[in-house]
């Protein structure tokens, strides 16, 4: 739920395709925004997101991934709830809100890895990290069409309200059940705690917070730069895909989620 509906930007009335004449909820609140403004709205999340990528992991080390990761998701939920109001006020307000949302949610990935470093034994970590990232992309793949259905049945603002509400409900569960380190968990068994701590210790790593960040070693590490450029290319592609896919399908391919819903309703109501 990390901003996947940000691609669902309300379009102007003259952009509604000719084959889709079905009136939709909240149709009176469509905005006559130019392509440039729409691009700024769609990209504004990333302007803030890139600012906190480096500091996110360090914040989690200092204050605990429970709070850093949880507040990040909570801020995204609150921003989604405020997005329709911001859009009705002015597109500049919406852009500012998305920048702030991206700023808070930029720590999500780094703080998640800080959390896994404390909880997951090194030999099990690659498989677990793969599962986490798979879950992230699966959630995006499911949320995009669901947002389309919500927009068709309840209006575009409802997509922000629904995803924002789910984020806040998830945060309530996270803050009540999550702990930054295994030793802080009140219900963990002694056997599991010893297993995790021994596995991390035997791997040569430590759960202790480093006194300082080795910036010079990081900046001169070739593997670091290789991973950085690979991730940069991957993130640019996936971010562009998530932000522009709904607009591309609507304006270029002429595809509307309304067509799919109406076609399914016709098939269910027809006899063969």
Coordinates of C-alpha atoms in Angstrom, one line a residue:
X1 CA 0.0 0.0 0.0
X2 CA 3.1 2.1 -0.4
X3 CA 1.5 4.8 -2.8
X4 CA 0.3 2.5 -5.6
X5 CA -2.8 4.6 -6.2
X6 CA -0.7 7.6 -7.0
X7 CA -0.9 6.6 -10.7
X8 CA -4.7 6.9 -10.4
X9 CA -4.6 10.7 -11.0
X10 CA -8.0 12.3 -11.8
X11 CA -8.2 13.2 -15.5
X12 CA -10.0 16.1 -17.2
X13 CA -13.4 15.5 -18.8
X14 CA -12.1 15.9 -22.3
X15 CA -9.8 12.9 -21.7
X16 CA -12.6 10.5 -21.0
X17 CA -12.7 8.2 -24.0
X18 CA -15.7 8.3 -26.3
X19 CA -16.7 4.6 -25.8
X20 CA -17.1 5.1 -22.1
X21 CA -20.4 7.0 -21.7
X22 CA -21.4 5.5 -18.4
X23 CA -21.6 8.2 -15.7
X24 CA -19.2 7.5 -12.8
X25 CA -19.4 8.6 -9.2
X26 CA -17.9 11.9 -8.2
X27 CA -17.7 12.8 -11.8
X28 CA -18.1 16.5 -11.0
X29 CA -14.7 16.7 -9.3
X30 CA -12.6 15.9 -12.3
X31 CA -9.8 18.4 -12.9
X32 CA -8.7 20.1 -16.1
X33 CA -5.0 19.5 -15.5
X34 CA -2.5 19.7 -18.4
X35 CA -0.1 16.8 -19.2
X36 CA 2.7 18.7 -17.5
X37 CA 0.8 19.2 -14.3
X38 CA -0.3 15.5 -14.3
X39 CA 3.4 14.5 -14.7
X40 CA 4.4 16.7 -11.8
X41 CA 1.7 15.2 -9.6
X42 CA 2.7 11.6 -10.6
X43 CA 6.4 12.3 -10.0
X44 CA 6.2 14.4 -6.9
X45 CA 6.2 11.3 -4.6
X46 CA 9.7 10.4 -5.9
X47 CA 11.0 13.9 -5.2
X48 CA 10.6 13.3 -1.5
X49 CA 11.3 9.6 -1.6
X50 CA 14.9 10.0 -2.9
X51 CA 15.8 12.3 0.0
X52 CA 15.6 9.8 2.8
X53 CA 16.9 6.6 1.2
X54 CA 20.4 6.9 2.8
X55 CA 19.3 7.9 6.2
X56 CA 16.5 5.4 6.6
X57 CA 18.6 2.5 7.7
X58 CA 20.6 4.7 10.2
X59 CA 17.3 6.0 11.7
X60 CA 16.2 2.4 12.2
X61 CA 19.5 1.5 13.9
X62 CA 19.1 4.4 16.3
X63 CA 15.4 4.4 17.0
X64 CA 14.3 0.9 16.0
X65 CA 12.7 -0.4 12.9
X66 CA 9.3 -0.7 14.7
X67 CA 8.9 3.0 14.9
X68 CA 10.8 4.1 11.7
X69 CA 9.1 1.6 9.4
X70 CA 5.7 2.0 11.2
X71 CA 5.6 5.8 11.1
X72 CA 6.6 5.6 7.4
X73 CA 3.6 3.4 6.5
X74 CA 1.3 5.5 8.8
X75 CA 2.3 8.7 7.1
X76 CA 1.5 7.1 3.7
X77 CA -2.0 6.2 5.0
X78 CA -2.6 9.7 6.4
X79 CA -1.4 11.3 3.1
X80 CA -3.8 9.1 1.1
X81 CA -6.7 10.2 3.3
X82 CA -5.7 13.9 2.7
X83 CA -5.0 13.6 -1.0
X84 CA -8.6 14.2 -2.3
X85 CA -9.0 17.3 -0.2
X86 CA -5.5 18.6 -1.3
X87 CA -6.4 18.0 -5.0
X88 CA -9.7 19.9 -4.6
X89 CA -7.8 22.9 -3.1
X90 CA -5.1 23.2 -5.7
X91 CA -2.7 20.9 -7.6
X92 CA 0.2 22.6 -5.9
X93 CA -1.1 21.5 -2.5
X94 CA -1.4 17.9 -3.8
X95 CA 2.2 18.0 -5.1
X96 CA 3.4 19.3 -1.8
X97 CA 1.5 16.5 0.0
X98 CA 3.0 13.8 -2.2
X99 CA 6.5 15.2 -1.7
X100 CA 6.0 15.0 2.1
X101 CA 4.6 11.5 1.7
X102 CA 7.6 10.4 -0.3
X103 CA 9.9 11.9 2.2
X104 CA 8.5 9.8 5.0
X105 CA 8.1 6.7 3.0
X106 CA 11.6 6.8 1.6
X107 CA 12.8 5.2 4.8
X108 CA 10.6 2.1 4.2
X109 CA 13.1 0.0 2.3
X110 CA 16.3 0.8 4.4
X111 CA 14.4 0.3 7.7
X112 CA 13.0 -3.0 6.5
X113 CA 16.5 -4.3 5.9
X114 CA 17.6 -3.1 9.3
X115 CA 14.7 -5.0 10.8
X116 CA 15.6 -8.2 8.9
X117 CA 19.2 -7.9 10.0
X118 CA 18.0 -8.3 13.6
X119 CA 15.3 -10.9 13.1
X120 CA 16.4 -13.2 10.3
X121 CA 19.5 -15.5 10.6
X122 CA 22.0 -14.9 7.7
X123 CA 21.5 -18.3 6.0
X124 CA 17.7 -17.7 5.9
X125 CA 17.9 -14.1 4.9
X126 CA 18.1 -14.3 1.1
X127 CA 15.0 -16.4 0.9
X128 CA 13.1 -14.2 3.3
X129 CA 14.1 -11.0 1.5
X130 CA 13.0 -12.5 -1.8
X131 CA 9.6 -13.3 -0.2
X132 CA 9.3 -9.7 1.2
X133 CA 9.9 -8.1 -2.2
X134 CA 7.6 -10.6 -3.9
X135 CA 4.9 -9.6 -1.5
X136 CA 5.5 -5.9 -2.3
X137 CA 5.1 -6.4 -6.0
X138 CA 2.2 -8.8 -5.6
X139 CA 0.4 -6.2 -3.5
X140 CA 0.9 -3.6 -6.2
X141 CA -0.3 -6.0 -8.9
X142 CA -3.5 -6.6 -6.9
X143 CA -4.1 -3.0 -5.8
X144 CA -3.9 -1.4 -9.3
X145 CA -7.0 -3.2 -10.7
X146 CA -8.8 -3.1 -7.4
X147 CA -8.3 0.7 -7.4
X148 CA -9.8 0.8 -10.9
X149 CA -12.9 -1.1 -9.7
X150 CA -13.2 1.2 -6.6
X151 CA -13.0 4.3 -8.9
X152 CA -15.7 3.0 -11.2
X153 CA -18.1 2.1 -8.4
X154 CA -17.4 4.8 -5.8
X155 CA -15.4 7.5 -7.4
X156 CA -11.6 8.3 -7.6
X157 CA -11.5 9.8 -4.1
X158 CA -12.6 6.5 -2.6
X159 CA -9.5 4.7 -3.9
X160 CA -7.4 7.0 -1.7
X161 CA -9.8 6.6 1.3
X162 CA -9.8 2.8 1.1
X163 CA -6.0 2.4 0.7
X164 CA -5.3 5.0 3.4
X165 CA -7.7 3.3 5.8
X166 CA -6.1 -0.1 5.2
X167 CA -2.7 1.4 5.8
X168 CA -3.7 2.8 9.2
X169 CA -5.4 -0.5 10.2
X170 CA -2.2 -2.3 9.3
X171 CA -0.2 0.1 11.4
X172 CA -2.3 -0.6 14.4
X173 CA -1.5 -4.3 14.1
X174 CA 2.2 -3.5 13.4
X175 CA 2.7 -1.2 16.5
X176 CA 0.9 -3.7 18.8
X177 CA 2.7 -6.9 17.7
X178 CA 6.1 -5.8 16.3
X179 CA 9.4 -5.3 18.2
X180 CA 12.6 -4.0 16.8
X181 CA 14.8 -6.8 18.2
X182 CA 14.1 -10.3 19.2
X183 CA 15.4 -9.6 22.8
X184 CA 12.7 -7.0 23.1
X185 CA 9.8 -9.3 22.3
X186 CA 8.0 -10.4 25.5
X187 CA 6.6 -13.6 24.0
X188 CA 9.5 -15.1 22.2
X189 CA 10.7 -18.4 23.4
X190 CA 14.2 -18.8 24.9
X191 CA 15.1 -21.4 22.2
X192 CA 14.1 -19.2 19.3
X193 CA 15.9 -16.2 20.8
X194 CA 19.1 -18.2 21.3
X195 CA 18.8 -19.6 17.8
X196 CA 18.6 -16.2 16.2
X197 CA 21.3 -14.6 18.3
X198 CA 23.7 -17.5 17.9
X199 CA 23.2 -17.6 14.1
X200 CA 23.9 -13.9 13.8
X201 CA 26.9 -14.1 16.1
X202 CA 28.4 -17.1 14.3
X203 CA 28.1 -15.4 11.0
X204 CA 30.6 -12.7 12.1
X205 CA 28.0 -9.9 12.3
X206 CA 26.8 -8.1 15.4
X207 CA 23.5 -6.8 16.6
X208 CA 25.2 -3.8 18.2
X209 CA 24.7 -0.4 16.7
X210 CA 27.9 0.9 15.0
X211 CA 29.3 4.0 16.6
X212 CA 29.6 5.8 13.3
X213 CA 28.8 5.3 9.6
X214 CA 31.9 4.4 7.6
X215 CA 31.2 6.8 4.8
X216 CA 34.7 6.6 3.2
X217 CA 34.6 2.8 3.0
X218 CA 31.2 2.9 1.5
X219 CA 32.1 5.6 -1.1
X220 CA 35.2 3.6 -2.2
X221 CA 33.5 0.2 -2.4
X222 CA 33.1 -1.1 -5.9
X223 CA 30.4 -3.7 -5.0
X224 CA 28.4 -0.9 -3.4
X225 CA 28.5 1.2 -6.6
X226 CA 27.6 -1.9 -8.7
X227 CA 24.6 -2.6 -6.5
X228 CA 23.6 1.1 -6.5
X229 CA 23.5 1.4 -10.3
X230 CA 21.7 -1.9 -10.7
X231 CA 19.1 -0.8 -8.1
X232 CA 18.8 2.6 -9.7
X233 CA 17.9 1.1 -13.1
X234 CA 15.4 -1.3 -11.5
X235 CA 13.8 1.4 -9.3
X236 CA 13.5 3.8 -12.2
X237 CA 11.8 1.2 -14.4
X238 CA 9.4 0.0 -11.7
X239 CA 8.5 3.5 -10.5
X240 CA 7.8 4.6 -14.1
X241 CA 5.7 1.5 -14.6
X242 CA 3.6 2.0 -11.5
X243 CA 3.1 5.7 -12.0
X244 CA 2.4 5.8 -15.7
X245 CA 0.7 2.5 -16.4
X246 CA -2.9 3.7 -15.8
X247 CA -2.3 6.8 -17.8
X248 CA -0.7 4.9 -20.7
X249 CA -3.5 2.3 -20.8
X250 CA -6.2 5.0 -20.7
X251 CA -4.8 7.6 -23.1
X252 CA -2.7 5.5 -25.5
X253 CA -4.3 2.0 -25.5
X254 CA -7.8 3.3 -25.0
X255 CA -8.4 0.8 -22.2
X256 CA -10.8 1.5 -19.4
X257 CA -11.5 -0.6 -16.3
X258 CA -15.2 0.3 -16.9
X259 CA -15.1 -1.7 -20.2
X260 CA -14.0 -4.9 -18.3
X261 CA -16.7 -4.5 -15.6
X262 CA -19.5 -3.9 -18.1
X263 CA -18.3 -6.8 -20.3
X264 CA -18.3 -9.1 -17.3
X265 CA -21.8 -8.0 -16.3
X266 CA -23.0 -8.6 -19.8
X267 CA -21.5 -12.1 -19.9
X268 CA -23.1 -13.0 -16.5
X269 CA -26.5 -11.7 -17.6
X270 CA -26.5 -13.4 -21.0
X271 CA -27.7 -16.9 -21.9
X272 CA -26.0 -19.3 -24.3

